[in-house]
Short mmCIF file of C-alpha atoms and ligand atoms in Angstrom, two decimals:
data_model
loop_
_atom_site.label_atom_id
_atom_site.label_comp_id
_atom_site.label_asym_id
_atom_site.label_seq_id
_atom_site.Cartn_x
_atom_site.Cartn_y
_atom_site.Cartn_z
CA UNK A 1 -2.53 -32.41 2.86
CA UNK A 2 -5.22 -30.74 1.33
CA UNK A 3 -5.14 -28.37 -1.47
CA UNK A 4 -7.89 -26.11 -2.78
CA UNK A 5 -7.54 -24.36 -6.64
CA UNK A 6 -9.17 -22.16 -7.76
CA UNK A 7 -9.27 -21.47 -11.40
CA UNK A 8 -12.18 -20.28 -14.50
CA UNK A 9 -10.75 -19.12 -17.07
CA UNK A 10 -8.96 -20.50 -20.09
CA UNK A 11 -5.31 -19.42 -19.39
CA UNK A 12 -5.47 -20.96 -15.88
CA UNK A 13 -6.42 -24.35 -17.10
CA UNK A 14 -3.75 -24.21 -18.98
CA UNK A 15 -1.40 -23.13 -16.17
CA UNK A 16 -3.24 -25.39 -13.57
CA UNK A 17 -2.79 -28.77 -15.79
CA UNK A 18 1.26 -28.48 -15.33
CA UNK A 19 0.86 -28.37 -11.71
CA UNK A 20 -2.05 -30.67 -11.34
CA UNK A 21 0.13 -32.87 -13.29
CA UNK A 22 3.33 -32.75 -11.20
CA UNK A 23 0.76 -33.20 -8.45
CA UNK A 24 -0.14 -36.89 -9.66
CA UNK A 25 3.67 -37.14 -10.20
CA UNK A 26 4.55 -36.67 -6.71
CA UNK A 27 1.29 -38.74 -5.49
CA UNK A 28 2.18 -41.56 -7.32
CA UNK A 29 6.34 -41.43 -5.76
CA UNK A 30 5.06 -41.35 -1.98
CA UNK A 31 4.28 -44.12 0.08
CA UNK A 32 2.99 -42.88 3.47
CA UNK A 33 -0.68 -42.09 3.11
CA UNK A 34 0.30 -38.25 5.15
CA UNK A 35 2.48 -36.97 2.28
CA UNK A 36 -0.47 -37.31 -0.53
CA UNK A 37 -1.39 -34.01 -2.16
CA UNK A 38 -5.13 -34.10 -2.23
CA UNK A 39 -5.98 -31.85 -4.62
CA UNK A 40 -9.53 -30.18 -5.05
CA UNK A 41 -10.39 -28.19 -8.10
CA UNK A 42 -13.16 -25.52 -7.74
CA UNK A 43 -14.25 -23.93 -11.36
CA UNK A 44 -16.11 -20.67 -10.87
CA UNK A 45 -17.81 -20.59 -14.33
CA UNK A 46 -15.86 -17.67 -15.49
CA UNK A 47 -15.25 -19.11 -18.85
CA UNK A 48 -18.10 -21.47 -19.93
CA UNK A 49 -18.43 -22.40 -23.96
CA UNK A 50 -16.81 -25.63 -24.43
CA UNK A 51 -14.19 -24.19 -26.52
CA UNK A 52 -12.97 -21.78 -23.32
CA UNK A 53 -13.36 -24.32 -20.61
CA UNK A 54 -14.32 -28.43 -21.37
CA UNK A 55 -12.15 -28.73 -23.81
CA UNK A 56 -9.11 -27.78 -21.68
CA UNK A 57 -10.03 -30.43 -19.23
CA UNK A 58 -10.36 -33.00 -21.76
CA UNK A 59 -7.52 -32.68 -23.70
CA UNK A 60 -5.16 -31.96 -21.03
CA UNK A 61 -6.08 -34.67 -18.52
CA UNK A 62 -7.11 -32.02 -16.20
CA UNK A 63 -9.02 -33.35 -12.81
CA UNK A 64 -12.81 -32.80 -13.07
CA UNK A 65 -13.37 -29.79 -11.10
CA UNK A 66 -15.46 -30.72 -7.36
CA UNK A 67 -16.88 -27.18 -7.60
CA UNK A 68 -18.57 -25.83 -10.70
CA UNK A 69 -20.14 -22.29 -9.21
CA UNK A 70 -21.43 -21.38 -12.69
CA UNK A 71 -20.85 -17.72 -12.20
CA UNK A 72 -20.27 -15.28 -15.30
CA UNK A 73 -20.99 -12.89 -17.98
CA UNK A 74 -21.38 -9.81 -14.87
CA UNK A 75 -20.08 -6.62 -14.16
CA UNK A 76 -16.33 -7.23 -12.43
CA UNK A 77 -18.12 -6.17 -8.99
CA UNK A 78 -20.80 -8.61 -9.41
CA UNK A 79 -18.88 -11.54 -10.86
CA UNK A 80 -16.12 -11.38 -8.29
CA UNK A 81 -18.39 -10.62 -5.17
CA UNK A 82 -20.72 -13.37 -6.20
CA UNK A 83 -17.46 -16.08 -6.79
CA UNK A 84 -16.20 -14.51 -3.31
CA UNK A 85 -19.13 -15.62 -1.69
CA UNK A 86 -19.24 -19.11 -3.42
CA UNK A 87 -15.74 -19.58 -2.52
CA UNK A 88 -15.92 -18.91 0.73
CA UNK A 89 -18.91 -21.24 1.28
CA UNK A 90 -16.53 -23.59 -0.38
CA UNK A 91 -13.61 -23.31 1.79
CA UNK A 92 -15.65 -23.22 5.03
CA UNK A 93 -16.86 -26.72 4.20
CA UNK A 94 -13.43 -27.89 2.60
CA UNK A 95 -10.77 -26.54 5.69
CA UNK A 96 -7.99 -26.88 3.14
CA UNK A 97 -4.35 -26.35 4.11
CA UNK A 98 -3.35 -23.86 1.35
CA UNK A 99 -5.44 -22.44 -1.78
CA UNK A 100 -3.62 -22.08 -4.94
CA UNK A 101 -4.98 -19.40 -7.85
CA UNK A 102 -3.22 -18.53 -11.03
CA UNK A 103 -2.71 -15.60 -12.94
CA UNK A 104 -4.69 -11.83 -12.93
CA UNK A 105 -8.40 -12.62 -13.65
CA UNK A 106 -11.64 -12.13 -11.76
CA UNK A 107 -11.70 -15.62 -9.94
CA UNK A 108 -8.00 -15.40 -9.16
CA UNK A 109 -9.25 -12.15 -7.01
CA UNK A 110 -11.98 -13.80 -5.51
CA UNK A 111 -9.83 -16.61 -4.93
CA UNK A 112 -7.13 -14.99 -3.10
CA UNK A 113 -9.59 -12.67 -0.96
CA UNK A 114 -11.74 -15.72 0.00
CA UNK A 115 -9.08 -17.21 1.06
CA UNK A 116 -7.12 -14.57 2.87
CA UNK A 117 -10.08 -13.70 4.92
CA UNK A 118 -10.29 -17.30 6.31
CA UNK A 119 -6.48 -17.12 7.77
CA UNK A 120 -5.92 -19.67 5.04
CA UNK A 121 -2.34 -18.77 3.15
CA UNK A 122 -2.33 -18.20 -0.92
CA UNK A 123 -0.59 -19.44 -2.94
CA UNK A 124 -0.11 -17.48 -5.83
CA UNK A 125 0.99 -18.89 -9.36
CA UNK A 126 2.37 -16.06 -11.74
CA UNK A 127 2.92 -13.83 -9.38
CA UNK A 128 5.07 -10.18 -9.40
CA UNK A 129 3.82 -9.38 -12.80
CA UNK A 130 2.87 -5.87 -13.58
CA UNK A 131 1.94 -3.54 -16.48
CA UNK A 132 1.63 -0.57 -14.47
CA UNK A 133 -1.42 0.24 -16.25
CA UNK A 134 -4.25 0.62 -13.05
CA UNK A 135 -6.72 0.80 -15.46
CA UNK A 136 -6.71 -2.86 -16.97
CA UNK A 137 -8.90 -5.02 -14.53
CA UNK A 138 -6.18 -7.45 -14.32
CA UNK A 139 -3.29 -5.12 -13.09
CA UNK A 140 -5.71 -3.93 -10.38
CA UNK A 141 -6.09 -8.37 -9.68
CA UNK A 142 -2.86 -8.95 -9.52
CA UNK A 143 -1.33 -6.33 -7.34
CA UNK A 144 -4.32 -7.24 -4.59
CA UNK A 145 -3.69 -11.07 -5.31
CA UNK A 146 0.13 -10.42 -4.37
CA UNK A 147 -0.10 -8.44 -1.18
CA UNK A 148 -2.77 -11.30 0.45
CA UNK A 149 -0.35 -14.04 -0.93
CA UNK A 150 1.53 -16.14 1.59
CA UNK A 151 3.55 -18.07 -0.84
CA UNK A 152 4.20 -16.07 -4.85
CA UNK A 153 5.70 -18.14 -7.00
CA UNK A 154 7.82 -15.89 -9.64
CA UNK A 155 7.82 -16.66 -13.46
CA UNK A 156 10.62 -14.24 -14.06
CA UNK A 157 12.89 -12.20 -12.25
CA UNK A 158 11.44 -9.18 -12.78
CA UNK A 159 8.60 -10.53 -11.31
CA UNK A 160 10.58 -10.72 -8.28
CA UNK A 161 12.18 -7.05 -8.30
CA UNK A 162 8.34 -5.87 -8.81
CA UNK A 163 7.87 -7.61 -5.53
CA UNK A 164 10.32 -5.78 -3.98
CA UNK A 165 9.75 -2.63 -5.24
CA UNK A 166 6.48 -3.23 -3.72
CA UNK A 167 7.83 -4.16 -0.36
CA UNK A 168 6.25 -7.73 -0.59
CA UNK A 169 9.69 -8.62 -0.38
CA UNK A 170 11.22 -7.70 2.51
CA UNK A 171 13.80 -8.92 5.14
CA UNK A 172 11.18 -11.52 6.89
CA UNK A 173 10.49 -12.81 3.16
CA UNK A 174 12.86 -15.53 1.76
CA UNK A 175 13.32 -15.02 -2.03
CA UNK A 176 14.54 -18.26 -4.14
CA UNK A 177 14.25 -20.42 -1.27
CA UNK A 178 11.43 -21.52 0.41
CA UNK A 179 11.88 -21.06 3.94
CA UNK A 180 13.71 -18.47 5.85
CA UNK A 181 11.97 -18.81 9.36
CA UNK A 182 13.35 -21.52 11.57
CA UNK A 183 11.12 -24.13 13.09
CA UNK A 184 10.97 -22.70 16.41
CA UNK A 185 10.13 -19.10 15.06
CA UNK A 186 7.42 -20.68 13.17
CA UNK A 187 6.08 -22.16 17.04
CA UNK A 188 5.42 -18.40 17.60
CA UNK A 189 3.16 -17.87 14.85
CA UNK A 190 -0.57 -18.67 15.23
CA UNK A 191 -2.15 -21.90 13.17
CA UNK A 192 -2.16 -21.47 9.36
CA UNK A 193 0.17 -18.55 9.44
CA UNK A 194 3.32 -19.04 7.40
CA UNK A 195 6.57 -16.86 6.66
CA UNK A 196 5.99 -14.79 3.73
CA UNK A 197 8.14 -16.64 0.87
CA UNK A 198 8.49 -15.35 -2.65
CA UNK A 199 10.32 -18.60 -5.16
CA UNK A 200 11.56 -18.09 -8.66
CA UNK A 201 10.04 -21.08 -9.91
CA UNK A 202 9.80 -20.23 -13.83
CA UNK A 203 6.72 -20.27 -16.20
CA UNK A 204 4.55 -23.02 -15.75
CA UNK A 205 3.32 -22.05 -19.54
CA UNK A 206 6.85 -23.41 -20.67
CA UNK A 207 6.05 -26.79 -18.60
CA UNK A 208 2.75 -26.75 -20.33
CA UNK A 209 4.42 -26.12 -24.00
CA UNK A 210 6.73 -28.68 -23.78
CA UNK A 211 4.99 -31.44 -22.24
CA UNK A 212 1.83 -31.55 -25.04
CA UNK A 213 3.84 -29.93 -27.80
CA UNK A 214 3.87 -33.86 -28.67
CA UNK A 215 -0.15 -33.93 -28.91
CA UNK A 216 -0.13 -31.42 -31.33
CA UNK A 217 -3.95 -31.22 -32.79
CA UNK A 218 -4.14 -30.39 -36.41
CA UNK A 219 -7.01 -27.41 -36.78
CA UNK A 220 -10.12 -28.50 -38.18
CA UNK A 221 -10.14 -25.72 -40.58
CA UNK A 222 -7.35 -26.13 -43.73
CA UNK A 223 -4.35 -23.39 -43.20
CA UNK A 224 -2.36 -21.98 -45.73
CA UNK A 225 1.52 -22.70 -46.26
CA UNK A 226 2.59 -19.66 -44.63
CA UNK A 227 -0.08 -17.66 -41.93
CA UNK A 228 -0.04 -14.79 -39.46
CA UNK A 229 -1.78 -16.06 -36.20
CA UNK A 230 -3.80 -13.64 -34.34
CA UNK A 231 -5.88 -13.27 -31.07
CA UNK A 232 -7.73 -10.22 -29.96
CA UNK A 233 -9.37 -10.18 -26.39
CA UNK A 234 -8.45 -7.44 -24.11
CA UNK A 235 -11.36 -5.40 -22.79
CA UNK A 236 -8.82 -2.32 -23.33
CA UNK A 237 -9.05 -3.07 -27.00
CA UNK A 238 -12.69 -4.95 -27.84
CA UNK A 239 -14.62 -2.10 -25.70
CA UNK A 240 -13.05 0.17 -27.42
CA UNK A 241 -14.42 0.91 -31.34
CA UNK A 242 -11.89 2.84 -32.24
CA UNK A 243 -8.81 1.08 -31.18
CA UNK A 244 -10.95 -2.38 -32.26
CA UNK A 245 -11.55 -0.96 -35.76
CA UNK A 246 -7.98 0.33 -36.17
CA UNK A 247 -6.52 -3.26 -35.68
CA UNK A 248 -8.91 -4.33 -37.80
CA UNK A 249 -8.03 -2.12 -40.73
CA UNK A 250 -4.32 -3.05 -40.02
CA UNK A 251 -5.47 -6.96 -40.30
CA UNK A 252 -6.85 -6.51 -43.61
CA UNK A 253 -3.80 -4.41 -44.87
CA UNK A 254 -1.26 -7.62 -43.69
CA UNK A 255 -3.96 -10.30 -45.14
CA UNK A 256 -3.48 -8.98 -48.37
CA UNK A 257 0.55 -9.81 -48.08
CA UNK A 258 0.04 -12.70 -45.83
CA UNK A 259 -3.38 -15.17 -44.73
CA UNK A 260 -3.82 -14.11 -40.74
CA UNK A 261 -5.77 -16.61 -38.72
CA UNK A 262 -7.83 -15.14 -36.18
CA UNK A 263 -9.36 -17.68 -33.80
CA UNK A 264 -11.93 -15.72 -31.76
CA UNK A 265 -12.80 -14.96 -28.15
CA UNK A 266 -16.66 -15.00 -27.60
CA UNK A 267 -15.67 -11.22 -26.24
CA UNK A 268 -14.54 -10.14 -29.68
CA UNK A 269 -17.24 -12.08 -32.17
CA UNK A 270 -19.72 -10.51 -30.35
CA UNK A 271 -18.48 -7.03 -30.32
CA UNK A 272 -17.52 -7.27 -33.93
CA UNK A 273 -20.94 -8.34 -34.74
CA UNK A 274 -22.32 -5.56 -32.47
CA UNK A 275 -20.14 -3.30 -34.50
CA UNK A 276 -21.30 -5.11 -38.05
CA UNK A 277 -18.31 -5.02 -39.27
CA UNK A 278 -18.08 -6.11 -42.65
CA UNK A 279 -15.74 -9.34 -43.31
CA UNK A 280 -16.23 -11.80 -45.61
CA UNK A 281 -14.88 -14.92 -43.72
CA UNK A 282 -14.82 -17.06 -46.67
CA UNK A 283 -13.24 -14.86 -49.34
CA UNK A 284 -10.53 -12.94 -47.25
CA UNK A 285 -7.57 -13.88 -46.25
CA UNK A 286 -8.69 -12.50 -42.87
CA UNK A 287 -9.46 -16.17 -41.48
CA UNK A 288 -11.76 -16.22 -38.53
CA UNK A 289 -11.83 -19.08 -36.39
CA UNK A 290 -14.63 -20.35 -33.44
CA UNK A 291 -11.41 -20.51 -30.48
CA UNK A 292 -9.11 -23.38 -30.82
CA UNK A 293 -8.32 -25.94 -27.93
CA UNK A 294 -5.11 -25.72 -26.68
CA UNK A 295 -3.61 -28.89 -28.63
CA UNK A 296 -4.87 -27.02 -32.46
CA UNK A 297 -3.12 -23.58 -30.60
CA UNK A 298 0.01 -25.53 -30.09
CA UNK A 299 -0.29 -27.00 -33.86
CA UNK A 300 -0.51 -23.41 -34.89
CA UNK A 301 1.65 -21.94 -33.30
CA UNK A 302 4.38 -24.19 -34.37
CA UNK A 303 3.59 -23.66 -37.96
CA UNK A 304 2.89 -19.76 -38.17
CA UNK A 305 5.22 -16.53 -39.63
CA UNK A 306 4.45 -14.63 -36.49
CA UNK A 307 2.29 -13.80 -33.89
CA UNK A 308 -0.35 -10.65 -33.62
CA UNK A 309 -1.47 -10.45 -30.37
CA UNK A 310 -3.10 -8.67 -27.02
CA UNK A 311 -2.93 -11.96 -25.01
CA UNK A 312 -0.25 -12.06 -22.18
CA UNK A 313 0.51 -16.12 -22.59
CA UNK A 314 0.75 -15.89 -26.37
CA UNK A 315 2.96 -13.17 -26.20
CA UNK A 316 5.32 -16.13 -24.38
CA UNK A 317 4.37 -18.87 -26.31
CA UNK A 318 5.94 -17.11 -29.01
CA UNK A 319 8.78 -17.30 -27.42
CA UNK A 320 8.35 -20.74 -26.83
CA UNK A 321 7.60 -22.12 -30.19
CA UNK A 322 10.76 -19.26 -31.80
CA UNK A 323 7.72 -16.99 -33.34
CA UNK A 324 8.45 -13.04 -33.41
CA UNK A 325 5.59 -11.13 -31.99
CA UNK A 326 4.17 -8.15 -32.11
CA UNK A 327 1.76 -7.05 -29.26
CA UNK A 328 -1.25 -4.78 -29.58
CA UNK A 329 -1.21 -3.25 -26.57
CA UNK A 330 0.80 -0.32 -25.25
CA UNK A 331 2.37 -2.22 -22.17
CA UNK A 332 3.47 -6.01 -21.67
CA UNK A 333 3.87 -7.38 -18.22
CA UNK A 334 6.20 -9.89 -20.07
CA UNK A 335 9.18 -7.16 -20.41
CA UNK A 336 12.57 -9.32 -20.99
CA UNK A 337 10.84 -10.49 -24.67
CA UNK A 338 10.69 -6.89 -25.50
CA UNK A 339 14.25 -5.97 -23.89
CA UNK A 340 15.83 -8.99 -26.00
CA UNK A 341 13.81 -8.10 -29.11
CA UNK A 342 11.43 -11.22 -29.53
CA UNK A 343 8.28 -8.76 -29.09
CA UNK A 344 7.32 -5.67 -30.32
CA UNK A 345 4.75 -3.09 -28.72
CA UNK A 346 2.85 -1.05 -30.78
CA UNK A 347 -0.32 -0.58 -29.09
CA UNK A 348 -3.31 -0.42 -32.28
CA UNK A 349 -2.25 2.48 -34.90
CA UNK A 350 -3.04 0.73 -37.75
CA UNK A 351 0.32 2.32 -39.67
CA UNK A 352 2.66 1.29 -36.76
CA UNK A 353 1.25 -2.27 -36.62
CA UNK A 354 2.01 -2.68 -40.27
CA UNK A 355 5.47 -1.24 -39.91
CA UNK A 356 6.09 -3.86 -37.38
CA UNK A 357 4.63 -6.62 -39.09
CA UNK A 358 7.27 -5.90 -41.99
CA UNK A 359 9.85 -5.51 -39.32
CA UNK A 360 9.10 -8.80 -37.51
CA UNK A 361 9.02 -11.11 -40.79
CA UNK A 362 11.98 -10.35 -41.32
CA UNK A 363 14.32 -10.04 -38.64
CA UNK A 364 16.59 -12.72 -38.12
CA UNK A 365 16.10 -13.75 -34.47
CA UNK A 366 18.32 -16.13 -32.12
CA UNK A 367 15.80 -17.38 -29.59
CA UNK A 368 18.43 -19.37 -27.56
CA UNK A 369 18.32 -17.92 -24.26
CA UNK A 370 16.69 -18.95 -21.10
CA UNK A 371 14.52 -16.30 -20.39
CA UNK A 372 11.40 -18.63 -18.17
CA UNK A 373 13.13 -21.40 -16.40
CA UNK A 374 13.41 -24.76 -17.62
CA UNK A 375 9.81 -26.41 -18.10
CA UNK A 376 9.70 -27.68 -14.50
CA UNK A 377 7.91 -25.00 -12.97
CA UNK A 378 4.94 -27.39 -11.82
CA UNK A 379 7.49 -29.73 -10.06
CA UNK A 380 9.50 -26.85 -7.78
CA UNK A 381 6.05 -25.62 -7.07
CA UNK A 382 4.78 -28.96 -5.86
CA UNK A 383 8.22 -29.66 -3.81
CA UNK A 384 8.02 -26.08 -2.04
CA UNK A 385 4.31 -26.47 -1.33
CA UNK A 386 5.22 -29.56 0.11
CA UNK A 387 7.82 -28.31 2.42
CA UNK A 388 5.67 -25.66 3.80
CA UNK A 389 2.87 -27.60 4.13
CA UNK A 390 4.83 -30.00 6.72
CA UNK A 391 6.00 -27.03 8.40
CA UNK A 392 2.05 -26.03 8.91
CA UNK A 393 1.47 -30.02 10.32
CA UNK A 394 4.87 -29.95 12.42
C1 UD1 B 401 -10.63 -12.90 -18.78
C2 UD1 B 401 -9.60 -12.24 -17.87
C3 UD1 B 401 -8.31 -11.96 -18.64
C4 UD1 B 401 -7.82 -13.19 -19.39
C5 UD1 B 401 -8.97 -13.74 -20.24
C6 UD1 B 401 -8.56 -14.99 -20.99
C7 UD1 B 401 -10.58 -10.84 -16.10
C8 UD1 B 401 -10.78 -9.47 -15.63
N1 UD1 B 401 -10.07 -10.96 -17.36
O1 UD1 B 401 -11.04 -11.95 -19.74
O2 UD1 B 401 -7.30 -11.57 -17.72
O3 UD1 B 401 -6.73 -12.85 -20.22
O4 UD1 B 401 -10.08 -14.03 -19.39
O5 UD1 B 401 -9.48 -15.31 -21.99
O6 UD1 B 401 -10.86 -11.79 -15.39
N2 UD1 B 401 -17.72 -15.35 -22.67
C9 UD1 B 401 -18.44 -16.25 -23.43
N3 UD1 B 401 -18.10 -17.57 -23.32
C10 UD1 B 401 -17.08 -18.00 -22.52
C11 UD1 B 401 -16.36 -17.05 -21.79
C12 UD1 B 401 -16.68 -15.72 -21.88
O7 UD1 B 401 -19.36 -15.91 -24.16
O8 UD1 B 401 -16.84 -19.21 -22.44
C13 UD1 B 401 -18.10 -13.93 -22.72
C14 UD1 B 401 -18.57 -13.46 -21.34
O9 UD1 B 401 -19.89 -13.77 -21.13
C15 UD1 B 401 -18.30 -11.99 -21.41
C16 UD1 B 401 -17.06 -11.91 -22.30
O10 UD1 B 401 -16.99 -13.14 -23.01
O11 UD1 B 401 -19.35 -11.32 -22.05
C17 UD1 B 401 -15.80 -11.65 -21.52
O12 UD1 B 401 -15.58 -12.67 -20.55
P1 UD1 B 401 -14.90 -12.31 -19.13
O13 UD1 B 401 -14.82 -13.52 -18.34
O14 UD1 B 401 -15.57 -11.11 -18.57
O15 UD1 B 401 -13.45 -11.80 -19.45
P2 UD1 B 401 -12.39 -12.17 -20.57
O16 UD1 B 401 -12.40 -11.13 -21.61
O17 UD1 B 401 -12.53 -13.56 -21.03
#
């Protein structure tokens, strides 16, 4: 059984090392050469530094990618037509049963649609999530992703009734299972065509958190005893000077009460230099950072106050490590944190962010509730694949 991913960008390593790694789990368990998962890993370039992409692999024991296509820093017309065409070139030569992509980025897009338009079924990890916000890029990913997808794989279970509400889930679609065809209604269907099935799997983020929460990297810069961590990358908010400059002036307000540590995307350090904004790195308690691996994230978040973010997985990694958070956005995809009061959204008025940040220190917060499965995401992923990947050989 053959398995194509397709992933380039820093959260989807991240995702795509839980399931690569219950992958090797179930490869090493069988012992009929027809039930191996042969994984291939295609990397389309999107994220390229070593701190957004080698460092990932490295760390997390990720499979060196077959592919590399080497294709970023464009326009999102040009970056995902060029990875389209890559791809496809790529799956023509590869014939793979299924093609997994993660999350709401460019190459997820490219991913799916390559794939789709070769009668070969996606698998989609993450999917159902919305902001209902058409204008971020990675709403308008998603929603496409999801209605090409053979196979979604829910983190939540709103991510489910989004599916529904979107008709993706209908009466031919089995939800929570993985099957709802029989055998013999599956003899009708043409080669590579599979029942639509949507699975409540959980977050393969938590698998991720809890498996190299042990490997734990201290930073290589020194932190102070008590520290705000922050990440700014959202195109919403770095192309934007105004809404970029009000967080800023927020930052520098909460650094004076408490050290923030700001770990940078390339995205923002270039735009803030664009801008030339004046910080004085050394001095301030306004910390900035080159972008941490994922081991020195995990070591931070485990020791910070709170969280300041516009990232989607931090907002849940929060969550996972017991952090309060407060989101600069004006929409979260990740809803149930805000509904249970583990995240706050205050999109970037400088006034409101403070207000929350003394809010959020705080509030006394019981985090024990179940809210993203229970950290084996990657292994009911692998087992379903599995079972509908026999149906496809039957
Ligand atoms: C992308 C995803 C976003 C995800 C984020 C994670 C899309 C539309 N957005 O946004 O959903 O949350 O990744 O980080 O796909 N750059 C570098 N070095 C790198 C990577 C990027 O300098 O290693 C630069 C690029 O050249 C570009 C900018 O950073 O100028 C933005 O990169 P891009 O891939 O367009 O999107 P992200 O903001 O990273």
């Amino acid at each position: 059984m053959k398995i194509v991913t397709i992933i380039g960008a820093r959260p989807q390593f991240i995702k795509a090392a839980a399931v690569s790694r219950a992958i090797a789990e179930h490869n090493k368990l069988v012992n009929r050469e027809s039930s191996v998962i042969n994984e291939l890993i295609v990397h389309t370039g999107q994220h390229y530094d070593r701190n957004m992409s080698d460092v990932f692999f490295e760390e997390m024991h990720i499979p060196k990618p077959n592919y590399f296509l080497d294709i970023h820093s464009l326009s999102h017309g040009a970056m995902t037509g060029q990875m389209l065409e890559k791809i496809e070139e790529v799956l023509m030569d590869e014939k793979p049963d299924v093609v997994l992509v993660y999350g709401d980025t460019n190459t997820t897009l490219a991913g799916a649609l390559a794939a789709s338009k070769l009668n070969i079924p996606v698998t989609h990890v993450e999917a159902g999530l919305r902001s209902f916000n058409r204008r971020m890029p990675e709403e308008i990913n998603r929603v496409l992703t999801d209605h090409v997808s053979t196979i979604l794989f829910c983190p939540t279970k709103q991510a489910v009734e989004n599916l529904k509400n979107e008709g993706i889930v209908n009466k031919s679609s089995s939800v929570h299972k993985f099957v709802s065809s029989s055998a013999q209604e599956l003899t009708d269907l043409q080669a590579h065509e599979l029942p639509r099935s949507v699975a409540l799997v959980g977050d393969v983020m938590l698998d991720a958190a809890q498996f190299y929460r042990r490997y734990a990297k201290r930073t290589k810069f020194d932190l102070p005893e008590k520290y705000i961590l922050a990440t700014i990358h959202r195109a919403e908010n770095t192309d934007d000077p105004e809404r970029l400059i009000s967080i800023f002036k927020a930052f520098e307000k909460i650094s004076q009460e408490i050290p923030i540590i700001l770990p940078l995307h390339p995205r923002t350090a270039k735009i803030i230099h664009s801008l030339g904004f004046c910080l004085k790195p050394q001095t301030s308690n306004l910390k900035l950072s080159d972008p941490v691996s994922y081991l020195e994230m995990v070591y931070l978040l485990e020791r910070c106050k709170l969280v300041m973010t516009d990232s989607g997985g931090l907002q849940k990694e929060a969550f996972f490590f017991k952090k309060p958070c407060v989101t600069l956005r004006d929409e979260t995809e990740w809803v149930e944190l805000v509904d249970h009061g583990f995240n706050v959204i205050v999109g970037v008025d400088n006034k409101r962010i403070f207000e929350a940040f003394e809010l959020m220190t705080v509030k006394d917060i019981d985090y024990n509730i179940n809210l993203y499965g229970d950290g084996e995401a990657g292994e009911k992923i692998v087992n379903i694949l599995k079972k509908h990947l026999s149906l496809l050989h039957q």
